[in-house]
N, CA, C and O atoms as a MOPAC input file, in Angstrom:
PM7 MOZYME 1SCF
protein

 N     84.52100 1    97.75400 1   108.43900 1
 C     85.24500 1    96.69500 1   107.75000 1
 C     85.85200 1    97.30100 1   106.48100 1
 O     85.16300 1    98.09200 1   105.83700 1
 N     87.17400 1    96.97000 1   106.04300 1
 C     87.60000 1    97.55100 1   104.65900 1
 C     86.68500 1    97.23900 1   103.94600 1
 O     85.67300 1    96.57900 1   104.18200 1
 N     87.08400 1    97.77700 1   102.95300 1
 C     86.23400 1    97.79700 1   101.29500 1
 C     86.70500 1    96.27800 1   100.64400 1
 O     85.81900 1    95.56300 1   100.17500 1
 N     88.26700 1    95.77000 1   100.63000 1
 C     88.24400 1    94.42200 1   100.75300 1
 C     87.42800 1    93.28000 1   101.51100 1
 O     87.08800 1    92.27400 1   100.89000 1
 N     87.22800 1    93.38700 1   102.37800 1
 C     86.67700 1    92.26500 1   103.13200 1
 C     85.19500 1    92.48400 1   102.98400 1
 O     84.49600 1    91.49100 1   103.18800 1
 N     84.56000 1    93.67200 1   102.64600 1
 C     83.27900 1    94.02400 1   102.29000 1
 C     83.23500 1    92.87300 1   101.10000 1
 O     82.46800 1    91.91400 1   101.01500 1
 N     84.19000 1    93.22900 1   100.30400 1
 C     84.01100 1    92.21900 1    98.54700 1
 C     84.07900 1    91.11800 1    98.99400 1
 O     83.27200 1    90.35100 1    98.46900 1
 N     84.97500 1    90.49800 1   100.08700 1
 C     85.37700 1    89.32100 1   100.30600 1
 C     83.84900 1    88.32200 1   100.60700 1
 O     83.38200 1    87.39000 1    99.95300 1
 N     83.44200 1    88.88200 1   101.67300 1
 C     82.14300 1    88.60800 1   101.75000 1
 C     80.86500 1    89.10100 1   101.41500 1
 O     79.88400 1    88.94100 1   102.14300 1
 N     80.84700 1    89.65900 1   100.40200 1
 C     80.30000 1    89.45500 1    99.39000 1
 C     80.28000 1    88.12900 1    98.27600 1
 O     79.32800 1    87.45200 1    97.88900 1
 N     81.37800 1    88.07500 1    98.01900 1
 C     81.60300 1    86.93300 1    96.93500 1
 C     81.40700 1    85.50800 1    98.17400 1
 O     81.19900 1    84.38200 1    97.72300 1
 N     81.48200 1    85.68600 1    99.39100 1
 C     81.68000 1    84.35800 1   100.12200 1
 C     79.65200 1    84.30200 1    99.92300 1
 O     78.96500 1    83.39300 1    99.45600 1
 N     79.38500 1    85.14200 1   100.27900 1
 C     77.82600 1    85.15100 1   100.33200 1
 C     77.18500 1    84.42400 1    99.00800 1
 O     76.49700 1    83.40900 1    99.10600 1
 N     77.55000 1    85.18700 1    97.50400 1
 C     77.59000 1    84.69800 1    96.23600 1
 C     77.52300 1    82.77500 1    96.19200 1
 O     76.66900 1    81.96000 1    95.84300 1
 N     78.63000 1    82.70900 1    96.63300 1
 C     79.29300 1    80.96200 1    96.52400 1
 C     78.80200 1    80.14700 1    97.47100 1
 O     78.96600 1    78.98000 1    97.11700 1
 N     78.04800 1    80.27100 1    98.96300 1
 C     77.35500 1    80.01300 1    99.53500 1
 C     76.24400 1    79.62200 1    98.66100 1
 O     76.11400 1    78.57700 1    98.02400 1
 N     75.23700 1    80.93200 1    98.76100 1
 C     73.89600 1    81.08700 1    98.00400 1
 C     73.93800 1    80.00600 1    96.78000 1
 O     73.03600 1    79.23800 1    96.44400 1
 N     75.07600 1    80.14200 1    96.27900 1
 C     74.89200 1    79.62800 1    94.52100 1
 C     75.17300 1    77.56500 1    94.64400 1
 O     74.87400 1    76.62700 1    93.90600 1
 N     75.89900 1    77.69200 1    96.01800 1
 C     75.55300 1    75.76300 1    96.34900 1
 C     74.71900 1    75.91900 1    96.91700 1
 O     73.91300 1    75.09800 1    96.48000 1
 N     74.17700 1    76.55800 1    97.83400 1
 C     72.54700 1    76.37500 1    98.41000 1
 C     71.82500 1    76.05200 1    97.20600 1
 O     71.55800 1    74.86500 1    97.01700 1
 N     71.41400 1    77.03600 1    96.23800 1
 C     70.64000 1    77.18100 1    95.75200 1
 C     70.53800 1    75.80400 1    94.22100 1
 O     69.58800 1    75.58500 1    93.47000 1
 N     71.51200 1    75.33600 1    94.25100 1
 C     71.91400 1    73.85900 1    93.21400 1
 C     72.11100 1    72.77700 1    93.79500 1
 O     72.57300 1    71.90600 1    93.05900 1
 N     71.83700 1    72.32500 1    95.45100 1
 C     71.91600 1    71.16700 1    96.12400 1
 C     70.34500 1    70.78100 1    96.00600 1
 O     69.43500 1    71.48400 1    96.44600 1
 N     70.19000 1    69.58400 1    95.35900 1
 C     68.60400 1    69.26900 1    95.32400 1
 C     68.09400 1    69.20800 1    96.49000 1
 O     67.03000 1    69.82600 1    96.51400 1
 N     68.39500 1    68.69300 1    97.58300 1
 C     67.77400 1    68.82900 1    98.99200 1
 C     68.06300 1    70.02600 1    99.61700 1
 O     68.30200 1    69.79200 1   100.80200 1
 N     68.15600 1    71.25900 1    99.34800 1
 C     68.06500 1    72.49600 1   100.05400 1
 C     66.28600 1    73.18200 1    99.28900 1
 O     65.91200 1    73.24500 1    98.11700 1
 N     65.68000 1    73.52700 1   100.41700 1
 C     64.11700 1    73.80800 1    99.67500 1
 C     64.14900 1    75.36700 1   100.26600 1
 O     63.13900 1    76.06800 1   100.21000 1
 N     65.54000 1    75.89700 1   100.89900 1
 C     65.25800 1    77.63700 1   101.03300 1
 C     66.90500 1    77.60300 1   102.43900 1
 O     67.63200 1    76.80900 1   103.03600 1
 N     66.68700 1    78.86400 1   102.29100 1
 C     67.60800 1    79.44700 1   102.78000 1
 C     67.32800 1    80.86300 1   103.65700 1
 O     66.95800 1    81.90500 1   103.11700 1
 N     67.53900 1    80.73600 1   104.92400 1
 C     66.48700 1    81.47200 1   106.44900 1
 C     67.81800 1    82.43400 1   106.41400 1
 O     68.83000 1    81.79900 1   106.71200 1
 N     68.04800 1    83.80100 1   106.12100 1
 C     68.94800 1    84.56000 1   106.10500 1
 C     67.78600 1    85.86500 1   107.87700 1
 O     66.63500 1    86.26200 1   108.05700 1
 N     68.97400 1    85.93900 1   108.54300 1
 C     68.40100 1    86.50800 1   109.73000 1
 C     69.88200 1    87.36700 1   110.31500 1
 O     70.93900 1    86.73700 1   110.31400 1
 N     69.85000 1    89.21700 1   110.93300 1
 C     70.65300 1    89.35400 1   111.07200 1
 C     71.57500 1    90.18200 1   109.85700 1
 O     72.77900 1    90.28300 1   109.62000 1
 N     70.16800 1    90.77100 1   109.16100 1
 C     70.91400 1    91.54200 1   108.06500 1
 C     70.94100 1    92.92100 1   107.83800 1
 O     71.19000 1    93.32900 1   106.70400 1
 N     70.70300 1    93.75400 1   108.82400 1
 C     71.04700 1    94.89600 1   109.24600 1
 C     71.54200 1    95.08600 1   110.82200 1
 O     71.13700 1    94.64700 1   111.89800 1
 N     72.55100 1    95.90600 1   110.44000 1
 C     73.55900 1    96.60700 1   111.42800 1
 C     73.09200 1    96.58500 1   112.67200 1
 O     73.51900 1    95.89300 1   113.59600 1
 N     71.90100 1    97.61300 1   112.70000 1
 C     71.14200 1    98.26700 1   113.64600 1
 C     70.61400 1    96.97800 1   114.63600 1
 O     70.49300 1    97.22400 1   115.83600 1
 N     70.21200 1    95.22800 1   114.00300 1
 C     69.59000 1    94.67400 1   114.92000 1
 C     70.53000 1    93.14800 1   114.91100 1
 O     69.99800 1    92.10100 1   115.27900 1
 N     71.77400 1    93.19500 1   114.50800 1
 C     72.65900 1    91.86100 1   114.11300 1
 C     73.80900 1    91.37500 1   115.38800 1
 O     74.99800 1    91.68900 1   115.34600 1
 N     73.32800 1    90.74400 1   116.24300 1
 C     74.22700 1    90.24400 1   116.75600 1
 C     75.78300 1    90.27300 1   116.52500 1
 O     76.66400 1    90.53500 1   117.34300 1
 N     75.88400 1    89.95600 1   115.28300 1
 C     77.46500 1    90.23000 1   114.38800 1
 C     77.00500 1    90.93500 1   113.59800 1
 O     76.29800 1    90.53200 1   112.67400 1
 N     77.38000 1    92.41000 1   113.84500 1
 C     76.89400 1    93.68400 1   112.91300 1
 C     78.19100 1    93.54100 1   111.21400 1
 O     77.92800 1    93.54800 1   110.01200 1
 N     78.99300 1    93.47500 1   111.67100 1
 C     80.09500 1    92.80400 1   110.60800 1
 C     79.67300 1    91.76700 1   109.59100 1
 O     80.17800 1    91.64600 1   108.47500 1
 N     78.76400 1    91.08200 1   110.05700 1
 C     77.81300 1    90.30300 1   108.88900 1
 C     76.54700 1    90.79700 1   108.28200 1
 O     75.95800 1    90.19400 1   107.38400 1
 N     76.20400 1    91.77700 1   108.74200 1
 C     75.29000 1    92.64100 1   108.11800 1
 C     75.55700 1    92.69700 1   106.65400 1
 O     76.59900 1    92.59900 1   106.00700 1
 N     73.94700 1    92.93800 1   106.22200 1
 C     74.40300 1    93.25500 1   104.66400 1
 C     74.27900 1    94.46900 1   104.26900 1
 O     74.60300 1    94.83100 1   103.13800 1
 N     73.61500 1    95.51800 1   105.49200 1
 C     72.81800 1    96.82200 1   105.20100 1
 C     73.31300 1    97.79800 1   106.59200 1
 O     72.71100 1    97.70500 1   107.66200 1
 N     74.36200 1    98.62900 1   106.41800 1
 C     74.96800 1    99.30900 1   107.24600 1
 C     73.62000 1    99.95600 1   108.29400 1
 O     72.53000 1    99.76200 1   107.75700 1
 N     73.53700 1   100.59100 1   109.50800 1
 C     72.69800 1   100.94300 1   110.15100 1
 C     72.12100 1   102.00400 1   109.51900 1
 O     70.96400 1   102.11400 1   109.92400 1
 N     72.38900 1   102.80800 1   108.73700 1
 C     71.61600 1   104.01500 1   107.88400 1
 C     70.79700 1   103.28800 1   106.53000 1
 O     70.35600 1   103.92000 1   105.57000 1
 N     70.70700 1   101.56700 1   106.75500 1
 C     70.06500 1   100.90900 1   105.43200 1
 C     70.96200 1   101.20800 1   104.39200 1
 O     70.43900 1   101.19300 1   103.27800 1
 N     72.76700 1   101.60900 1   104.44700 1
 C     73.10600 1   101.41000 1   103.25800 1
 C     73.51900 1   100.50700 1   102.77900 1
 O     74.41400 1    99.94000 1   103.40700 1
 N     73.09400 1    99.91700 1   101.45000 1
 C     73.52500 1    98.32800 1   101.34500 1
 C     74.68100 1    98.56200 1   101.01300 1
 O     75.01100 1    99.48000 1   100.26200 1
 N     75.73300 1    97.42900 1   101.74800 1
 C     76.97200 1    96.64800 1   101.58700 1
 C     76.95600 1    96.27000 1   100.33000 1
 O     76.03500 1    96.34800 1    99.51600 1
 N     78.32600 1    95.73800 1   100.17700 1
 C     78.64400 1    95.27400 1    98.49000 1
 C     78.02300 1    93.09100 1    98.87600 1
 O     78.16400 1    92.30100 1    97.94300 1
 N     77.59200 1    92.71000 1    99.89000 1
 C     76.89900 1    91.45800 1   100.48300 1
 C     75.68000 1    91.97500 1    99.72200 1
 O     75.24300 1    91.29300 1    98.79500 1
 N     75.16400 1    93.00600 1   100.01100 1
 C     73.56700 1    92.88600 1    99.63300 1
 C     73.16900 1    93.25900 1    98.21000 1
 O     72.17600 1    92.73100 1    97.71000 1
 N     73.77600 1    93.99700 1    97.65000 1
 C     74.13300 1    93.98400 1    96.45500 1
 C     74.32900 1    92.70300 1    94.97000 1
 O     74.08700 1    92.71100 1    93.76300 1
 N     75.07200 1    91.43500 1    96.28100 1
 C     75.59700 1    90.19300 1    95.55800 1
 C     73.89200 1    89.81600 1    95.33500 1
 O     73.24300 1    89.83200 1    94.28900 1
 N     73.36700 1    89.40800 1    97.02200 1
 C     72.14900 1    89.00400 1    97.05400 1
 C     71.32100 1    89.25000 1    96.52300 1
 O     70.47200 1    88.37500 1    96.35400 1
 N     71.09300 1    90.75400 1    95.89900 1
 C     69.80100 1    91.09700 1    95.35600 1
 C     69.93100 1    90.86700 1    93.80300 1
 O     69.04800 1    90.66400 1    92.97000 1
 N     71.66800 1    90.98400 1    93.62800 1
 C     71.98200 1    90.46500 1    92.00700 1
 C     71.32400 1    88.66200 1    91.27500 1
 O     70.76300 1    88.27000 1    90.25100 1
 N     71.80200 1    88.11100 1    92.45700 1
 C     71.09500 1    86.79400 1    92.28700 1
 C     69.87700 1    86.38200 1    92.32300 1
 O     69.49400 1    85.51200 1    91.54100 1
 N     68.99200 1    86.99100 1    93.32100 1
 C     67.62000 1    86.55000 1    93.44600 1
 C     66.39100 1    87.15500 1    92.46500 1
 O     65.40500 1    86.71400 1    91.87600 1
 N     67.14300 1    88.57900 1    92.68200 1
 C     66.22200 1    89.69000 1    91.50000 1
 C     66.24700 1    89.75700 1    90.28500 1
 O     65.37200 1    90.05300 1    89.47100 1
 N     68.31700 1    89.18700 1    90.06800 1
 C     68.27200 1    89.04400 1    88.63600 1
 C     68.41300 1    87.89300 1    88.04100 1
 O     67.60100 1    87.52200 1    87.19200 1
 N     69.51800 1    87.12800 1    88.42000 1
 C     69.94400 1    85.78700 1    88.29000 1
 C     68.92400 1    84.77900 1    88.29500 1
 O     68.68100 1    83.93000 1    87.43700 1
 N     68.40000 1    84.98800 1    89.32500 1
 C     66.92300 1    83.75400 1    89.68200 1
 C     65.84800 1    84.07700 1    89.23700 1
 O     65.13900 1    83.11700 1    88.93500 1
 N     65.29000 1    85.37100 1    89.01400 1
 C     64.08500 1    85.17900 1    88.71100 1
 C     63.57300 1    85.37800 1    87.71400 1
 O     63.92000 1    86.30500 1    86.98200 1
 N     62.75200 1    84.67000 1    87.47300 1
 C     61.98700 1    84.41900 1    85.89500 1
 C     61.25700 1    85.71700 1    84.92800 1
 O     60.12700 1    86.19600 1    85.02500 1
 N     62.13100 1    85.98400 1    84.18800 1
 C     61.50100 1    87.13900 1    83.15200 1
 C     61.61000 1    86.76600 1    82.00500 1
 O     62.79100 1    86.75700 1    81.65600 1
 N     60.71400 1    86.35600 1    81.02100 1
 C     59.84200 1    85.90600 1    80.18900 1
 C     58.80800 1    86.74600 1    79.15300 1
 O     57.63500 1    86.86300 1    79.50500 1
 N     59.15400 1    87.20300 1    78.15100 1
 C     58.35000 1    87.79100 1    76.89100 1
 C     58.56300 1    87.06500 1    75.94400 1
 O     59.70000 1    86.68900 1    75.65700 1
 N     57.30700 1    86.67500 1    75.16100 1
 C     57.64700 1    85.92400 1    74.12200 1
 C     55.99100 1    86.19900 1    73.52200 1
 O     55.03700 1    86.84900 1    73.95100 1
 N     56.26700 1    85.17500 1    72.08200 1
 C     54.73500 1    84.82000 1    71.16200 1
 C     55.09700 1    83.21600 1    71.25600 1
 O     56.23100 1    82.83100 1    71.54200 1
 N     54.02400 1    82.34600 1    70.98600 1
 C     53.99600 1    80.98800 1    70.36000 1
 C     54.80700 1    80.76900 1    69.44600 1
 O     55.59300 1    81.44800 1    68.78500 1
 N     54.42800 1    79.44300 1    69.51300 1
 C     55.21700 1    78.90100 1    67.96600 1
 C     54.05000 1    78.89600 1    67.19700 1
 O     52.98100 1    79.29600 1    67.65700 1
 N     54.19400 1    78.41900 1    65.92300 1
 C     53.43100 1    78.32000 1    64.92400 1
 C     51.73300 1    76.92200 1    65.60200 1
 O     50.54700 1    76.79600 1    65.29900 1
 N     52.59200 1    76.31100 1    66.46400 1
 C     51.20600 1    74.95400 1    67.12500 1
 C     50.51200 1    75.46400 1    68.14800 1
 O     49.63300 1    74.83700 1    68.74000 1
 N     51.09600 1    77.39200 1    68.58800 1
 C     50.57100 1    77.84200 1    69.55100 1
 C     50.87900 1    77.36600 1    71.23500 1
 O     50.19000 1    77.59100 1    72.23100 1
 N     52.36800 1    76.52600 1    71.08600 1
 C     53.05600 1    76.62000 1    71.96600 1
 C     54.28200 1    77.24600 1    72.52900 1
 O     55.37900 1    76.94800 1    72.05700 1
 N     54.14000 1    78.30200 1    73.74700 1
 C     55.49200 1    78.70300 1    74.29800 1
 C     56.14600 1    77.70900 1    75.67900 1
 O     55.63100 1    77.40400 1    76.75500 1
 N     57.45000 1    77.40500 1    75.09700 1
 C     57.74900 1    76.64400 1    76.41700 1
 C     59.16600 1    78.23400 1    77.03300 1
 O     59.99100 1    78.91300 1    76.42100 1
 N     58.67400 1    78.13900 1    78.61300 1
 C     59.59200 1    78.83600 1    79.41300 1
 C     60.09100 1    78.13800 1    80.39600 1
 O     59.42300 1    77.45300 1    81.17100 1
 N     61.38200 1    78.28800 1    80.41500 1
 C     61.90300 1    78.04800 1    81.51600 1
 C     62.02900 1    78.71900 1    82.99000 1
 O     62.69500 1    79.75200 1    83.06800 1
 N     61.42200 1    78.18800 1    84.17500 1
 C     61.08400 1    78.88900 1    85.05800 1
 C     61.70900 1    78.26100 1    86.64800 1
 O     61.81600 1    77.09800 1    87.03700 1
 N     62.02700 1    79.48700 1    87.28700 1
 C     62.31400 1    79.32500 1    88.73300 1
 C     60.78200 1    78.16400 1    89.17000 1
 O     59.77600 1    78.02000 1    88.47500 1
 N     61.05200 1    77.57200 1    90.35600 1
 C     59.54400 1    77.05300 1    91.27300 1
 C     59.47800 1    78.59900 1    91.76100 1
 O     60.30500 1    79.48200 1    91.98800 1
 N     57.87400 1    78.45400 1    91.81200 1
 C     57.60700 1    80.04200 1    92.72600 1
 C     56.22900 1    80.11000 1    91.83600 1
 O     55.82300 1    79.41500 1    90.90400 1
 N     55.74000 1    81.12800 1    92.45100 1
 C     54.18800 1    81.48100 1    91.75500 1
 C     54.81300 1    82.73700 1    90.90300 1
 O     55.67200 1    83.56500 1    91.20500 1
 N     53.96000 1    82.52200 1    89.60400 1
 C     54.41900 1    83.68200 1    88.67400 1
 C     52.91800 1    84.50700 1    88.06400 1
 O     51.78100 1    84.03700 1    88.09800 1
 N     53.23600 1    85.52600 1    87.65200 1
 C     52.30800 1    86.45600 1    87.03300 1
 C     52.15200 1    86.08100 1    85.54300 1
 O     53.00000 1    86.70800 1    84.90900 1
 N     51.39300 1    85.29400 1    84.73100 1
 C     51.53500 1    84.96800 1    83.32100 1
 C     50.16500 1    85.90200 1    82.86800 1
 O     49.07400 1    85.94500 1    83.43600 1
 N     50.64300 1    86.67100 1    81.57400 1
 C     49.95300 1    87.64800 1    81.25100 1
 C     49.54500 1    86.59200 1    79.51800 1
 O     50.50700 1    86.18500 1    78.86700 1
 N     48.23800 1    86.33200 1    79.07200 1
 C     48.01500 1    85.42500 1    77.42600 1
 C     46.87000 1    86.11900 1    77.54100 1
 O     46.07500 1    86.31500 1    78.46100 1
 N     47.00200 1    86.66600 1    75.68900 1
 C     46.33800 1    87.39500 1    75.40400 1
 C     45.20700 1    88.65300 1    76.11400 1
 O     43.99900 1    88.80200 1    75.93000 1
 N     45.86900 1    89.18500 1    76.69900 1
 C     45.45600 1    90.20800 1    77.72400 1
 C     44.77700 1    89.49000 1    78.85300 1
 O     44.06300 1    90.22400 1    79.53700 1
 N     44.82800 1    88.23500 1    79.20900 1
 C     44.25700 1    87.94000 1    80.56000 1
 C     45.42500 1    87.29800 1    81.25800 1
 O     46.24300 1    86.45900 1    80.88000 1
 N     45.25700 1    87.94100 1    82.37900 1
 C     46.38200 1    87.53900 1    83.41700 1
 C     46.06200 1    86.36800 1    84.10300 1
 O     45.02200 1    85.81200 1    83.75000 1
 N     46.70900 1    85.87000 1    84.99700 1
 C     46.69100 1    84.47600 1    85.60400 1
 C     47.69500 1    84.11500 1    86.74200 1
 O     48.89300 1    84.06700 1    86.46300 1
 N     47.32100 1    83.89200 1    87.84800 1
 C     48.74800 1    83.60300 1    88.48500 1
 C     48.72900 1    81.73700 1    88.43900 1
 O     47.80900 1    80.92100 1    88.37800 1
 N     50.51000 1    81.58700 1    88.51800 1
 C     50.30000 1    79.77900 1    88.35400 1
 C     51.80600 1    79.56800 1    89.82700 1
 O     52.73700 1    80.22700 1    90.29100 1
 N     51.37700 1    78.68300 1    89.94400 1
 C     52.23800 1    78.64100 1    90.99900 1
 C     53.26700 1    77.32100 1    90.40000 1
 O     52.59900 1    76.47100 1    89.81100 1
 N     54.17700 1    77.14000 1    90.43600 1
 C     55.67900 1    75.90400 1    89.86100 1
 C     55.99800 1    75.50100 1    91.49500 1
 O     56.26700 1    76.22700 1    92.45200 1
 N     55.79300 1    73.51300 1    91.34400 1
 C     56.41800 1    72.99500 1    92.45900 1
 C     57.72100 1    72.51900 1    91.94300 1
 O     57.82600 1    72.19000 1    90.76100 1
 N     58.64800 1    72.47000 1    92.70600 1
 C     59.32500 1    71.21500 1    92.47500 1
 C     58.81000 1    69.58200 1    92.63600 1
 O     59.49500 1    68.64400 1    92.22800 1
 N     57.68700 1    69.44200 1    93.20200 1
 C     56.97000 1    68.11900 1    92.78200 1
 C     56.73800 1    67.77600 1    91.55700 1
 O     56.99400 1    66.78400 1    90.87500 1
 N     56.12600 1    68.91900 1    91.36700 1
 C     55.32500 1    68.91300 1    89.63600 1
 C     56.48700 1    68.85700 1    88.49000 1
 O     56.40300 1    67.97100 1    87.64000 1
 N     57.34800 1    69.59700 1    88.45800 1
 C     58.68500 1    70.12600 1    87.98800 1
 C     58.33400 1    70.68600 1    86.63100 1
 O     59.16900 1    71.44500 1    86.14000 1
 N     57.08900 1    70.40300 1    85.85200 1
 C     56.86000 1    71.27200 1    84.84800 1
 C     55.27600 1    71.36200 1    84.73000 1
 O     54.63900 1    70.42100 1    85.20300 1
 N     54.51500 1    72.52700 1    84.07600 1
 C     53.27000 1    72.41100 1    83.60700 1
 C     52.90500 1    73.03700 1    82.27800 1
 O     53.45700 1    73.89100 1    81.58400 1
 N     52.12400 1    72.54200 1    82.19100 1
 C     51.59400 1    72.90000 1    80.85900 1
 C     50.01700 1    73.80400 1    80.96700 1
 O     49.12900 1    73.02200 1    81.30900 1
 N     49.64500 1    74.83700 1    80.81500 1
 C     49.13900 1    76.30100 1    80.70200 1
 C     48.28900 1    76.46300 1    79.43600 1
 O     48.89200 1    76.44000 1    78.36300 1
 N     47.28200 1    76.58500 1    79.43800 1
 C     46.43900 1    76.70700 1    78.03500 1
 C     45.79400 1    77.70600 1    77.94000 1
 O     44.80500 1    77.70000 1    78.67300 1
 N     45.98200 1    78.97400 1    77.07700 1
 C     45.61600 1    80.13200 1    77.10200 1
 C     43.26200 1    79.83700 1    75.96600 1
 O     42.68700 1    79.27200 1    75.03500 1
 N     43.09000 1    80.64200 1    76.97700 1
 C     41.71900 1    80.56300 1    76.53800 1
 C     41.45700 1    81.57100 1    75.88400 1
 O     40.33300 1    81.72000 1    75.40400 1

């Protein structure tokens, strides 16, 4: 495929993903068919048959790895509260050297965390 239509869909992938991912009733997105080697439509691949990623997989990993997911350093405030804003997903929260995993629903839509 040209190097155009590589970008093309790329950015179609981008604008997809990015209304998937802001329609309140979408809870995930089943991506299948993303290398060359095993894709029915190898042209929609995101990862040429030697695993080299396309300028598609590139978009994808920009959004999920960077765009979406929650990276977070901080101290309290002075009342000994940090508020973060966070993807839903289970996260790694590190207070005062003890770690913790917490998991974020969209049921719940926020929690509150009390370092011991």
């Amino acid at each position: 495929m040209p190097p155009e239509e590589e970008q093309a869909k790329a950015e179609a992938l981008k604008q997809y993903y990015r209304i998937c991912f802001a329609h309140p009733s979408v809870t995930g997105i089943m991506m299948w068919g993303f290398w060359e080697g095993a894709n029915w439509i190898p042209q929609s691949s995101l990862y040429k048959r030697d695993w080299t990623p396309l300028p598609a997989a590139k978009a994808y990993e920009d959004l999920v790895l960077n765009q979406w997911w929650t990276r977070w350093s901080g101290t309290a405030n002075a009342e000994g509260w940090a508020i973060v804003p966070a993807f839903y997903g289970t996260h790694k929260v590190t207070v005062n050297d003890k770690e913790m995993t917490v998991t974020l629903t969209k049921a719940e839509g926020a929690k509150v965390m009390a370092a011991e």
